[in-house]
Coordinates of N, CA, C and O in Angstrom, one line a residue:
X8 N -16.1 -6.8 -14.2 CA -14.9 -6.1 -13.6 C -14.8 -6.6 -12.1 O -15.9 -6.9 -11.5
X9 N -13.8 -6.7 -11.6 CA -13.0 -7.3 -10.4 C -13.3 -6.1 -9.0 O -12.5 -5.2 -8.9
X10 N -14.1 -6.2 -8.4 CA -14.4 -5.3 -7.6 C -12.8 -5.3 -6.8 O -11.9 -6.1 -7.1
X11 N -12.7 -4.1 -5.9 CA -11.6 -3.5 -4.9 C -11.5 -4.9 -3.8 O -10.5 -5.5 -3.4
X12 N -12.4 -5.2 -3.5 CA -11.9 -6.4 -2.5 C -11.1 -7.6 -3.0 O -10.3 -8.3 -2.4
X13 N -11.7 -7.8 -4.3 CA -11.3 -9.2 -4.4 C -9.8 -8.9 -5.2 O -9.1 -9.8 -5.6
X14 N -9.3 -7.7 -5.5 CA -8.2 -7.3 -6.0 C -7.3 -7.3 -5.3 O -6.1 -7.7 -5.5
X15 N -7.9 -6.9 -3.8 CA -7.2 -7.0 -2.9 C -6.5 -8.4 -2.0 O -5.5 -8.6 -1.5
X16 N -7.6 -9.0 -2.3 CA -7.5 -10.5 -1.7 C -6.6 -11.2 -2.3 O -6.3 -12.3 -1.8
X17 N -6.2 -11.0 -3.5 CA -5.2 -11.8 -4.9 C -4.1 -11.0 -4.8 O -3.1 -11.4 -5.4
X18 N -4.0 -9.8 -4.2 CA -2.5 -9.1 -4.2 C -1.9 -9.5 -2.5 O -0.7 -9.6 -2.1
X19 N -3.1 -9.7 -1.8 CA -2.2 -10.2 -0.6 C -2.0 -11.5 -0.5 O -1.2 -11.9 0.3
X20 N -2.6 -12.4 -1.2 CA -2.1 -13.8 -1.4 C -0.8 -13.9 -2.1 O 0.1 -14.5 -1.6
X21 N -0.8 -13.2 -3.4 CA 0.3 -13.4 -4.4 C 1.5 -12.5 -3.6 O 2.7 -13.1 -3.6
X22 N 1.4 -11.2 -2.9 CA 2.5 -11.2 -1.9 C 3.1 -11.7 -0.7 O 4.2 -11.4 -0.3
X23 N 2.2 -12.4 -0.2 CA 2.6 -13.2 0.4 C 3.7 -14.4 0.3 O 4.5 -14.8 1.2
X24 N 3.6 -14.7 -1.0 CA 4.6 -15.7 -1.4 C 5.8 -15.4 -2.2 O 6.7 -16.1 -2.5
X25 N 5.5 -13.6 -2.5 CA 7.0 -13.3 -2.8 C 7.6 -12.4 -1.9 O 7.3 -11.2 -2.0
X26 N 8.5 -12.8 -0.9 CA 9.5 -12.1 -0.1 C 8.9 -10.8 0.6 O 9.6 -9.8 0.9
X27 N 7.3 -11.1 0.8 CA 7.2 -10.1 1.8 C 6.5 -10.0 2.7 O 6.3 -11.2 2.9
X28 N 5.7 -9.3 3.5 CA 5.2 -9.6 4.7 C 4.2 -8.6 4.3 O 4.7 -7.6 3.9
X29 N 2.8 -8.7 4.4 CA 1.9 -7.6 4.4 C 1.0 -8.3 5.1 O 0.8 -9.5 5.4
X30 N 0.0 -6.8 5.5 CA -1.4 -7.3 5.7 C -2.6 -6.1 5.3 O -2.2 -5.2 4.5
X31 N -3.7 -6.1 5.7 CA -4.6 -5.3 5.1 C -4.7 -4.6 6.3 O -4.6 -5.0 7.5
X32 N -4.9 -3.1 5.8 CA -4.4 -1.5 6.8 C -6.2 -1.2 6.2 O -6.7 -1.0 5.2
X33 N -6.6 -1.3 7.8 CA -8.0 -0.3 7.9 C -8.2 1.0 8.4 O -8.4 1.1 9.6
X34 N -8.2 1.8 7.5 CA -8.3 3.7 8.1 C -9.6 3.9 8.5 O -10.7 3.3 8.2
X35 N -9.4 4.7 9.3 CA -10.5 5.8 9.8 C -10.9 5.3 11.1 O -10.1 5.0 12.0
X36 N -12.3 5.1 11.4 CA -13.1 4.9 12.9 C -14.1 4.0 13.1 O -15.0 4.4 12.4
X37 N -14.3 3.0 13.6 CA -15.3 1.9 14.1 C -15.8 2.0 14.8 O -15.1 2.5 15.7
X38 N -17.2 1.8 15.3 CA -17.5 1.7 16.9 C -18.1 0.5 17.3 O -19.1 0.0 16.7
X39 N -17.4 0.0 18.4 CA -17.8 -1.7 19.1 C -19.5 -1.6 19.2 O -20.2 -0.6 19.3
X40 N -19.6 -3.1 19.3 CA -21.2 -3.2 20.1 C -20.8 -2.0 21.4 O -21.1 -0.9 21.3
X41 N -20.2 -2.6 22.4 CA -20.4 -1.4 23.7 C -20.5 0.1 23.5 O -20.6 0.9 24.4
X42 N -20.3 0.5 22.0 CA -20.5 2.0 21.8 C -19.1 2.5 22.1 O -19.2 3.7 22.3
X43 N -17.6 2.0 22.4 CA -16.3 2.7 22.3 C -16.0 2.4 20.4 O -16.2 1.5 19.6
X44 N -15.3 3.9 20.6 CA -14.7 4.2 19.0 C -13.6 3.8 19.6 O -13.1 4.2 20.7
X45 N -12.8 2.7 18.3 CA -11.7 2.9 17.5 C -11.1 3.6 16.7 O -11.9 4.2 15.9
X46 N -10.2 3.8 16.7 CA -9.0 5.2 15.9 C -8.0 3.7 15.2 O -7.2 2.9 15.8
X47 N -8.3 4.0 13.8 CA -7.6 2.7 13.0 C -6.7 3.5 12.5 O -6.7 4.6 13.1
X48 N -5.8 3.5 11.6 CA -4.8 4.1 10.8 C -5.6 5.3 9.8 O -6.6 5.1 9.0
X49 N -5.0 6.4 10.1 CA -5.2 7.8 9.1 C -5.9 7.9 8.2 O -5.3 7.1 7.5
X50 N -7.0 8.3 7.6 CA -8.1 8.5 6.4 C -6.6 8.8 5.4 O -5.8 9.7 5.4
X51 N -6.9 7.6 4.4 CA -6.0 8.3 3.1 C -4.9 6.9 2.9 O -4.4 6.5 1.9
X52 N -4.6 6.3 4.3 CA -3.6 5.1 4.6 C -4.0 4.2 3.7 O -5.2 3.9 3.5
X53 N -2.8 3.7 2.9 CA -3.1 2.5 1.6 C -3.8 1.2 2.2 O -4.0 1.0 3.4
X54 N -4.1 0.8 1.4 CA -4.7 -0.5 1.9 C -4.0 -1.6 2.5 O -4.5 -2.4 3.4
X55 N -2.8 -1.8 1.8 CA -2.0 -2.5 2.3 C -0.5 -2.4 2.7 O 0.4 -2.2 1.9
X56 N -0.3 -2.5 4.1 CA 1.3 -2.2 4.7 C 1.6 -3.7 5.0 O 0.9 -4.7 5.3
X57 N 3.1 -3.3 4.7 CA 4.2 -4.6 4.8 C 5.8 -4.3 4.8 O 6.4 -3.2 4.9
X58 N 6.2 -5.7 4.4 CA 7.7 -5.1 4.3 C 8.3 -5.7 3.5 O 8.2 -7.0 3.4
X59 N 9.0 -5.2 2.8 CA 10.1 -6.2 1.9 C 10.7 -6.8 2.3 O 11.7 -6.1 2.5
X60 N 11.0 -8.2 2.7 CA 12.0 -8.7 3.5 C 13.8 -8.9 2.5 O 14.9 -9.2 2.9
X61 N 13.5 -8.5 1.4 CA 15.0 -8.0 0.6 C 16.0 -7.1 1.3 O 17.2 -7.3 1.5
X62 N 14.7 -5.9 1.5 CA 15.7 -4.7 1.4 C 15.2 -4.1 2.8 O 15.8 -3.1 3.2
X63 N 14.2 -4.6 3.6 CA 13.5 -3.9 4.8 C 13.1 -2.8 4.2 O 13.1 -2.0 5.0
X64 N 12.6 -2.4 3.3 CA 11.8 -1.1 3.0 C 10.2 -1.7 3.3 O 9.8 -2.8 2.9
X65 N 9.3 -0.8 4.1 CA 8.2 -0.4 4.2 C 7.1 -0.4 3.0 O 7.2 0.6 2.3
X66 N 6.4 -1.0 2.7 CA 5.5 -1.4 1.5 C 4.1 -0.7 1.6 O 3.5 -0.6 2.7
X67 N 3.7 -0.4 0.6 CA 2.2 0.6 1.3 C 1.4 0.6 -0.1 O 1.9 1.2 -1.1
X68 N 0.3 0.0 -0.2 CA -0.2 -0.5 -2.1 C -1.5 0.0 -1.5 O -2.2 -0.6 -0.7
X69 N -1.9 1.4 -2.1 CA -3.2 1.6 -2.1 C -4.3 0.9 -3.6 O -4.4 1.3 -4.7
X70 N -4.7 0.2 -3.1 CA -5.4 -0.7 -4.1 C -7.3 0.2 -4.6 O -8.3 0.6 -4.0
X71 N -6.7 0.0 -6.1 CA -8.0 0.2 -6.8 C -8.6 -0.9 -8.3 O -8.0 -1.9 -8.7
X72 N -9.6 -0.5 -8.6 CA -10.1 -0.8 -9.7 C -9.6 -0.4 -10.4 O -8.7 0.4 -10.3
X73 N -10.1 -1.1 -12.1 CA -9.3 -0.7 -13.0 C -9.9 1.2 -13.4 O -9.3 2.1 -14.0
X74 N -11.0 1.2 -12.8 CA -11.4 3.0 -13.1 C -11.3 3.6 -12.0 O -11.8 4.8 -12.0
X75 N -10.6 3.0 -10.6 CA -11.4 3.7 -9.4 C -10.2 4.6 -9.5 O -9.3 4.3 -10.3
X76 N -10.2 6.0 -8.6 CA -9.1 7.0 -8.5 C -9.5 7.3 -6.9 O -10.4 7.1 -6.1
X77 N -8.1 8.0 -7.0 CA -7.5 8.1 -5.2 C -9.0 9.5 -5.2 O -9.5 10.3 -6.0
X78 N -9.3 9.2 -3.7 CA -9.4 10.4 -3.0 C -8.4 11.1 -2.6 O -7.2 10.7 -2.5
X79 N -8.8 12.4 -2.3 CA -8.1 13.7 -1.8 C -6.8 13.3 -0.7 O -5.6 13.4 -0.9
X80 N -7.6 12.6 0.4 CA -6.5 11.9 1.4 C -6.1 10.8 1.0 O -5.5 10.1 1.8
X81 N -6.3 10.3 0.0 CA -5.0 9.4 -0.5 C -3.9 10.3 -1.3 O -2.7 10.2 -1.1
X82 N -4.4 11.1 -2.1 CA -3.6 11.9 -2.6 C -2.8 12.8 -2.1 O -1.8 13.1 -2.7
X83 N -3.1 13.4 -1.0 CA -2.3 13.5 0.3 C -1.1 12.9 0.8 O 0.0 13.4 0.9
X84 N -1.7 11.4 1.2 CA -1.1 10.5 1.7 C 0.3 10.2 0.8 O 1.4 10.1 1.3
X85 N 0.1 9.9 -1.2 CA 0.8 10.3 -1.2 C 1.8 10.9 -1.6 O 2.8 10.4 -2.2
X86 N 1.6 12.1 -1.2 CA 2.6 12.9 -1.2 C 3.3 13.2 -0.4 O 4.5 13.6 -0.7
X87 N 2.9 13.0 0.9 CA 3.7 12.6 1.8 C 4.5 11.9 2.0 O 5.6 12.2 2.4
X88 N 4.2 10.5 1.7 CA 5.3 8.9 2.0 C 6.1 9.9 0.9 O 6.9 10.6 1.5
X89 N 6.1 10.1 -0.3 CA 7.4 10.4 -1.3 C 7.8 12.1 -0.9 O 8.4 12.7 -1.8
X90 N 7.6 12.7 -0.1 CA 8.2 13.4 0.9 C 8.8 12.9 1.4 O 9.9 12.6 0.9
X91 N 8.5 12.4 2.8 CA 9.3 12.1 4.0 C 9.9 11.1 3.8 O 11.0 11.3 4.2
X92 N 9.9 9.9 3.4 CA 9.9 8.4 3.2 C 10.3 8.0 1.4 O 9.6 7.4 0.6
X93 N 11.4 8.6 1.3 CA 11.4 8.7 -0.2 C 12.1 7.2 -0.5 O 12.5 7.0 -1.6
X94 N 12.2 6.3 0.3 CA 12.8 5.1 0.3 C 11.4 3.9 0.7 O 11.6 2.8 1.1
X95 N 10.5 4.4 0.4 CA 9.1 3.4 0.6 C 8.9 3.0 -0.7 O 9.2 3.6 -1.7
X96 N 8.6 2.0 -0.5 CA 8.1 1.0 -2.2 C 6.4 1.5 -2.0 O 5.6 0.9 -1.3
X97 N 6.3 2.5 -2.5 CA 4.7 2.7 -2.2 C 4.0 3.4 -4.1 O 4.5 4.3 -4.7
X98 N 3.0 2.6 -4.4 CA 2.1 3.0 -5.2 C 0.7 2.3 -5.2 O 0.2 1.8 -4.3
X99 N 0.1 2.6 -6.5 CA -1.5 2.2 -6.7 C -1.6 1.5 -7.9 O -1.4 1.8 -9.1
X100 N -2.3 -0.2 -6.9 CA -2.0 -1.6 -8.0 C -3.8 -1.5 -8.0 O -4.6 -1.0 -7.2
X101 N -3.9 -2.1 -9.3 CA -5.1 -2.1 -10.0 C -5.0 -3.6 -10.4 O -5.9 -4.1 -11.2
X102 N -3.9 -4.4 -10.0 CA -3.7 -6.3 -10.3 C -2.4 -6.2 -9.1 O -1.9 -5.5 -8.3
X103 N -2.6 -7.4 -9.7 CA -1.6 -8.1 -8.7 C 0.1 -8.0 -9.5 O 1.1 -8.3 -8.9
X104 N 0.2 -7.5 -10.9 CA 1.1 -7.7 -11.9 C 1.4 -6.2 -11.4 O 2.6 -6.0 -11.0
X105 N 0.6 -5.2 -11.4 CA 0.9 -3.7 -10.3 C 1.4 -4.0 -9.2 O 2.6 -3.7 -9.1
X106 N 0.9 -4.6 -8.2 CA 1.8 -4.9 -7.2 C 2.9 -5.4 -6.7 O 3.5 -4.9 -5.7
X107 N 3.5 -6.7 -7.6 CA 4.1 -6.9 -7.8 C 5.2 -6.1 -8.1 O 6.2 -6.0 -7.4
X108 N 5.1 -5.2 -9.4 CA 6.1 -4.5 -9.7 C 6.2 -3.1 -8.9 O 7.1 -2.3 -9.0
X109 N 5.2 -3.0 -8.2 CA 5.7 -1.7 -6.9 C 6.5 -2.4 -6.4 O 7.6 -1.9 -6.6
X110 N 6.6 -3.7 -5.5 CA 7.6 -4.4 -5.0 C 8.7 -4.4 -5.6 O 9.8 -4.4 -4.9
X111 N 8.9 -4.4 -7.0 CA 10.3 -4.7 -7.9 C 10.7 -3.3 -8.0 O 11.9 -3.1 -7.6
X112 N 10.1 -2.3 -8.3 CA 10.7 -0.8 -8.4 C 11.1 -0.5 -6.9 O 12.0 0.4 -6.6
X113 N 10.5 -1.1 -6.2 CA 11.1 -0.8 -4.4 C 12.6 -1.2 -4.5 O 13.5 -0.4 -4.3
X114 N 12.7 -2.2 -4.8 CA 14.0 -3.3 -4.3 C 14.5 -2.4 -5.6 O 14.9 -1.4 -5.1
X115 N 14.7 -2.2 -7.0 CA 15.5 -1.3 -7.3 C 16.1 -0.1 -6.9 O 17.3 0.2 -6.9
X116 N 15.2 0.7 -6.6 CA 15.0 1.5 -6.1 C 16.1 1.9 -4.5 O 16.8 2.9 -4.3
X117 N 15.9 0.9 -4.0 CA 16.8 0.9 -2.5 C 18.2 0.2 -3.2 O 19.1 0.5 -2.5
X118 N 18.6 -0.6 -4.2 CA 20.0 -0.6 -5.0 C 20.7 0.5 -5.3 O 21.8 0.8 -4.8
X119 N 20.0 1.1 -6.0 CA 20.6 3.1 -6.5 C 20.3 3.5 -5.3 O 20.2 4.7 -5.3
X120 N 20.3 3.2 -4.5 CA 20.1 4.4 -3.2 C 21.9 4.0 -2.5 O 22.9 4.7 -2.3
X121 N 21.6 2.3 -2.3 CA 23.1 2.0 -2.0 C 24.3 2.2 -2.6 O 25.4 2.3 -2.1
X122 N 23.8 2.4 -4.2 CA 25.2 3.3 -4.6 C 26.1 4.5 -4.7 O 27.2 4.8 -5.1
X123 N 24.8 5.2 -3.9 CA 25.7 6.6 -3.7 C 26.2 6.7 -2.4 O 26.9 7.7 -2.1

């Protein structure tokens, strides 16, 4: 089985080359050699933010294994983006054939939005 990184590494290559911009989103806190903490993006934040260059919608693919499941603050998280941000192309790709089609349900998605 395909560990979480290297799922990762094949969904941001393969999006890269279709119409969108991403990069890899690291949550929570680091601390330098000199001993100052970093504050990275929110415990729960997907793994990967980008953008659709189609539609400008905001892209957010919390990446798992084919058995891994969200933590609490991902599950959180989202519920939130489809609260507030109900126009985010956001779900959880387990391939690259998942992420991909988070991208394709996005750009549908923002179509039916322009028809009302």
């Amino acid at each position: 089985m395909k560990s979480e990184h290297e799922i990762q590494n094949e969904i941001l290559l393969e999006l890269s080359k279709s119409g969108t911009t991403v990069c890899r989103s690291n949550a929570g806190k680091v601390k330098t050699k000199d001993g100052r903490t970093i504050a990275l993006f929110p415990k729960g934040w997907p793994d990967i933010t980008g953008t659709i260059h189609k539609t400008g919608q905001i892209l957010l693919i919390e990446v798992k294994t084919k058995t891994g499941k969200l933590r609490p603050e991902q599950k959180r998280f989202a519920e939130f983006i489809k609260k507030y941000v109900p126009n985010a192309a956001y779900g959880v790709a387990r391939s690259v054939e998942d992420a991909l089609d988070i991208v394709d349900r996005g750009i549908e998605h923002d179509r039916k939005m322009e028809r009302h």
